[in-house]
CSV table of C-alpha atoms in Angstrom, one decimal:
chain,number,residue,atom,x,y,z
X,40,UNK,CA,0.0,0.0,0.0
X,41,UNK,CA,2.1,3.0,-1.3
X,42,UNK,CA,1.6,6.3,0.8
X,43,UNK,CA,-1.5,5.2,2.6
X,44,UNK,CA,-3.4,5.3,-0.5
X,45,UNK,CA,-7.0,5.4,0.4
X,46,UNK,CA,-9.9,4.3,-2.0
X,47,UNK,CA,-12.1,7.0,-3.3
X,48,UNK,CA,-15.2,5.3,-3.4
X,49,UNK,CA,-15.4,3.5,-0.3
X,50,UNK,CA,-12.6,4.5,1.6
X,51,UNK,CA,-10.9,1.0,2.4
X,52,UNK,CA,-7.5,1.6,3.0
X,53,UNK,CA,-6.4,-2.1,2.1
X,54,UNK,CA,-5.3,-1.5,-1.4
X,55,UNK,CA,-3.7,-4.2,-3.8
X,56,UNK,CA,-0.5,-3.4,-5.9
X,57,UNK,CA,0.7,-5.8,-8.5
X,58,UNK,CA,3.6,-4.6,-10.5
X,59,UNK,CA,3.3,-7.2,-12.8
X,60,UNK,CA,-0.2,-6.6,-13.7
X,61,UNK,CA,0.3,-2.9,-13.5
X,62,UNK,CA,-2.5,-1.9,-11.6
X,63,UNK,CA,-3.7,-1.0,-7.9
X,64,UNK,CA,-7.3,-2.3,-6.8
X,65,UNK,CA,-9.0,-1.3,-3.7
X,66,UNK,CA,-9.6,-5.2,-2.0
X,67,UNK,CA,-12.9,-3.3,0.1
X,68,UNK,CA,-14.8,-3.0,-3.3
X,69,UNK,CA,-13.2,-3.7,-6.4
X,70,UNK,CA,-12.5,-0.3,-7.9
X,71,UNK,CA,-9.4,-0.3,-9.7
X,72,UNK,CA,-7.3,3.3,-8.3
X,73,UNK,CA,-4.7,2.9,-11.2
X,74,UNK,CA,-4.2,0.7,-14.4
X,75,UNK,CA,-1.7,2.3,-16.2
X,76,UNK,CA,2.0,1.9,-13.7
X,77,UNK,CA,4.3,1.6,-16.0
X,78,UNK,CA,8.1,1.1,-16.2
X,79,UNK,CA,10.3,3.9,-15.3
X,80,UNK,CA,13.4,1.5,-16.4
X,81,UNK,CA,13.8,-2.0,-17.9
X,82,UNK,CA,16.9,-4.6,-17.0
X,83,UNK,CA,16.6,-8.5,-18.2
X,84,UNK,CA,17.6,-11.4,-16.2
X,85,UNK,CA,17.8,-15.2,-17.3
X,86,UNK,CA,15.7,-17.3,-15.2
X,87,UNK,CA,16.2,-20.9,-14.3
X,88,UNK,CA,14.8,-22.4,-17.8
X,89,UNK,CA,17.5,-20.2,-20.1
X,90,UNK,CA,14.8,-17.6,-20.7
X,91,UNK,CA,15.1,-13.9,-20.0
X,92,UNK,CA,12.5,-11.9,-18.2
X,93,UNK,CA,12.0,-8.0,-18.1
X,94,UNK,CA,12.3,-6.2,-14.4
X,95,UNK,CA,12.1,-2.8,-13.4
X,96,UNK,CA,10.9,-0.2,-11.3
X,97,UNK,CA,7.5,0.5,-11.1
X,98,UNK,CA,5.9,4.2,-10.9
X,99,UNK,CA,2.5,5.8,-11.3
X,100,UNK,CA,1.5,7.6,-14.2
X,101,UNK,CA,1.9,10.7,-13.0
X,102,UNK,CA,5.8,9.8,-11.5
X,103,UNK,CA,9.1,10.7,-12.9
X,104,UNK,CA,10.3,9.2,-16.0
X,105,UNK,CA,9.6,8.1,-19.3
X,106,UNK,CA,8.0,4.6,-20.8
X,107,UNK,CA,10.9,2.7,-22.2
X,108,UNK,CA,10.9,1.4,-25.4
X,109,UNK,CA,11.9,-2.2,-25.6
X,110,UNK,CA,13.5,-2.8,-29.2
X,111,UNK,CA,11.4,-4.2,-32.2
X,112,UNK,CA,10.4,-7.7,-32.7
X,113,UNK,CA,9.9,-7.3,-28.4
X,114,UNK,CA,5.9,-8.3,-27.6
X,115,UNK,CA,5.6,-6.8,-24.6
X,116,UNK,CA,2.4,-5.6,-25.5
X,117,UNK,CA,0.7,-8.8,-26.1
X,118,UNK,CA,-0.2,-10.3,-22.7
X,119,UNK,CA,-1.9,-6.3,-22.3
X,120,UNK,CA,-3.6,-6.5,-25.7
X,121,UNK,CA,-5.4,-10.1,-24.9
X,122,UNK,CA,-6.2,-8.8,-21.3
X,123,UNK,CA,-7.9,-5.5,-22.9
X,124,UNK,CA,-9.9,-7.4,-25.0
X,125,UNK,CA,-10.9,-9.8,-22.2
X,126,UNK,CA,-11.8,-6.6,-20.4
X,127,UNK,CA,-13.8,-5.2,-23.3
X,128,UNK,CA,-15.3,-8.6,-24.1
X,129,UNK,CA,-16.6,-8.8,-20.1
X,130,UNK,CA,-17.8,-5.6,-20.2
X,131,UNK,CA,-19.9,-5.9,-23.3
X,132,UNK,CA,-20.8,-9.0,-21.7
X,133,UNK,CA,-22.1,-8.0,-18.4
X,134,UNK,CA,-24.0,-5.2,-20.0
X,135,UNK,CA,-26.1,-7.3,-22.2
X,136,UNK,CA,-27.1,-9.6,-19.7
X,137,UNK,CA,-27.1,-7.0,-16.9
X,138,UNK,CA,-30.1,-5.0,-19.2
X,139,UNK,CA,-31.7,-8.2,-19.8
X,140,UNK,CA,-32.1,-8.3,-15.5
X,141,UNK,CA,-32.7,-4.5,-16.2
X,142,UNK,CA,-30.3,-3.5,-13.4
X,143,UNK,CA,-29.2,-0.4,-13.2
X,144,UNK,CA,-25.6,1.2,-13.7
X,145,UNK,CA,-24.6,1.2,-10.5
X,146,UNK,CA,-24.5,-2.4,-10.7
X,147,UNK,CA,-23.8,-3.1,-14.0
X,148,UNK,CA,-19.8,-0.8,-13.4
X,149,UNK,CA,-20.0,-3.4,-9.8
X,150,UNK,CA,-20.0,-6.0,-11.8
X,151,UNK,CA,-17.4,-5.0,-14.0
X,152,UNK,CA,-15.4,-4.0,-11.2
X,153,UNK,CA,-16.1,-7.8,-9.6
X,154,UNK,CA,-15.1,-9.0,-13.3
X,155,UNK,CA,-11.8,-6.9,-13.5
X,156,UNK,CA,-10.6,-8.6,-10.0
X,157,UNK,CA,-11.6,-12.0,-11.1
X,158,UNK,CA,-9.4,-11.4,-14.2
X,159,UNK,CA,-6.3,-10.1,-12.4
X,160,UNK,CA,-6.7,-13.2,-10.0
X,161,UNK,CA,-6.7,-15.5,-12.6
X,162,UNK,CA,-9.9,-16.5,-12.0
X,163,UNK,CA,-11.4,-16.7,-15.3
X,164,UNK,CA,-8.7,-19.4,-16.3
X,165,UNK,CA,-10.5,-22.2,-17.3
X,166,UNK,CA,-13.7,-21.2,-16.4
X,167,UNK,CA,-16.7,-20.1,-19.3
X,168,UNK,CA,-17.0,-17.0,-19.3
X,169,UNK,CA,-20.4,-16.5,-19.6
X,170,UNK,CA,-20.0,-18.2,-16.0
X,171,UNK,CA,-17.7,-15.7,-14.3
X,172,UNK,CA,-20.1,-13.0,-15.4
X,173,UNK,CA,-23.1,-14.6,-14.4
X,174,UNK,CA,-21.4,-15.0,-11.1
X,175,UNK,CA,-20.3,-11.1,-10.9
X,176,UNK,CA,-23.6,-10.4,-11.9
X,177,UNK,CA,-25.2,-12.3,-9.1
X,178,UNK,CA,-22.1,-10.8,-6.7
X,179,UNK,CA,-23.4,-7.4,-7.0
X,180,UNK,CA,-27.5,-8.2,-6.5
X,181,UNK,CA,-26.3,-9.9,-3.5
X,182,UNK,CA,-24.0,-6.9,-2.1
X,183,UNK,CA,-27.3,-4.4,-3.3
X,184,UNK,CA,-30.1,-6.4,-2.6
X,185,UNK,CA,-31.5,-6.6,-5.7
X,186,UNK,CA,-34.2,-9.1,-5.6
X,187,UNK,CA,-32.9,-11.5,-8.3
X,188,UNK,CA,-32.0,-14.8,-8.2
X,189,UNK,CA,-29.3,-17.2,-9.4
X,190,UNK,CA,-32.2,-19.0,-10.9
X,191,UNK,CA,-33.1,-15.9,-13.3
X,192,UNK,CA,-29.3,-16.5,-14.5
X,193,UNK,CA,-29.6,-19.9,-14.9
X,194,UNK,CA,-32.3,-19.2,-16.9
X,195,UNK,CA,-31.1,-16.7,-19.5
X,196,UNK,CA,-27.6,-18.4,-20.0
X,197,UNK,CA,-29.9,-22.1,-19.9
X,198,UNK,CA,-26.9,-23.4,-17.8
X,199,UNK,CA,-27.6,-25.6,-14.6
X,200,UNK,CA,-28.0,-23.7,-11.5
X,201,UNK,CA,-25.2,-25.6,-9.4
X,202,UNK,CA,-22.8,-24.8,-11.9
X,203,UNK,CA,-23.3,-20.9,-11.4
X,204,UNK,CA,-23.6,-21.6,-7.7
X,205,UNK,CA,-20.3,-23.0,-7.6
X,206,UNK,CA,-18.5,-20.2,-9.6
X,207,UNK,CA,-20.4,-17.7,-7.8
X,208,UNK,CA,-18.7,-19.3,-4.2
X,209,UNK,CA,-15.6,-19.7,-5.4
X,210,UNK,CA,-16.1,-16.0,-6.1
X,211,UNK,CA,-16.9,-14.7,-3.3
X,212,UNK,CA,-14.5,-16.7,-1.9
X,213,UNK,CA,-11.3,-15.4,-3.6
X,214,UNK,CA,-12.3,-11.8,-4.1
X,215,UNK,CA,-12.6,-11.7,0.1
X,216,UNK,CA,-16.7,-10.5,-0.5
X,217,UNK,CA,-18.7,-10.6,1.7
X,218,UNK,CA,-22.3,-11.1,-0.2
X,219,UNK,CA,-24.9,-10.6,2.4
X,220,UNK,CA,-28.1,-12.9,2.0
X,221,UNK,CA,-25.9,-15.4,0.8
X,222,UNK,CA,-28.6,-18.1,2.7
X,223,UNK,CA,-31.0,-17.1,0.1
X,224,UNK,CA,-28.3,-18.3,-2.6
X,225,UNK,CA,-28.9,-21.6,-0.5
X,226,UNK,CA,-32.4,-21.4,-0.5
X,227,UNK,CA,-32.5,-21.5,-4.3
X,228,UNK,CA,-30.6,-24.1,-4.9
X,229,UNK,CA,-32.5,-25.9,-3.0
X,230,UNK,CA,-35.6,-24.3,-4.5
X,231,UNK,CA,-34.0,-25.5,-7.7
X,232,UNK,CA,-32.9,-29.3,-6.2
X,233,UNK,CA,-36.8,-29.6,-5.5
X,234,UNK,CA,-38.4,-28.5,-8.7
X,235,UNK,CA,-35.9,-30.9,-10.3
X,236,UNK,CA,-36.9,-33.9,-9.0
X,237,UNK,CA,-41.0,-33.0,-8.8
X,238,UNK,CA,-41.1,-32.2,-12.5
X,239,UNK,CA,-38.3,-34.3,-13.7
């Protein structure tokens, strides 16, 4: 936590740095402070496997410094290209199923802010997509108090309940939030267990 940083939005003090990433996200409620750190200078070292890796020293945007160029045929740019588009794909995403729920902005920027975290974590590694949304999605009526369900997801994606259910723990899990009501997430899959096995 550089300089005590404190989060705009909610005011959480616990904020997450990751040089590698680039970025600093409050932990309290997602909102990412700063994407763009970059690279005030650039060494290489050879790791174990023969391979060389670029290290430096990380500052803010508005820090001393200039961005370094790296020399062509150098694709530093590509793991931040395919994490921009996952971005942009999550976000287009999460707003066409969010309007579909007819939830308002608020949630709809919660949800991408639930989504952003999941990417930096790694979450969304083999997992669908459509999954990790659903699951951001159902994050943020939890943490509002919308008054949807998991079921109403499970019914516009057409993918099983439990499935959701588990993605949507592991969530809540690794992103350290706290979704209150989260026995009503219980209640419908057991809502959902029972109208299983009297229709089926």
């Amino acid at each position: 936590m550089p300089g005590g940083r404190v989060c705009a939005a909610c005011g959480c003090s616990e904020i997450e740095v990751d040089a590698a990433r680039g970025d600093a996200v409050c932990t309290g409620c997602g909102s990412v402070l700063e994407d763009n750190i970059i690279v005030s200078e650039v060494q290489f070292v050879e790791n174990s496997g023969g391979g060389s890796s670029a290290v430096g020293q990380f500052v803010s945007l508005d820090g001393a410094g200039k961005t370094p160029t790296l020399g062509g045929g150098f694709h530093a740019n590509l793991g931040k290209e395919s994490r921009a588009q996952t971005l942009q794909n999550g976000k287009r995403q999460i707003h066409h199923l969010g309007n579909q729920l007819q939830l308002n902005q608020h949630c709809l920027d919660t949800a991408f802010n639930f989504f952003k975290m999941a990417v930096s974590k790694h979450l969304t590694r083999g997992r669908k997509m459509t999954h990790v949304i659903a699951a951001c999605l159902y994050l943020v009526c939890r943490t509002e108090g919308t008054p949807h369900m998991l079921l109403d997801l499970s019914d516009l994606l057409q993918v099983n309940v439990y499935v959701l259910g588990k993605t949507f723990l592991l969530l809540a899990r690794e992103l350290c939030i706290n979704a209150p009501a989260i026995g009503i997430f219980f209640f419908e899959l057991t809502f959902e267990y029972l109208r299983y096995f009297m229709h089926g």
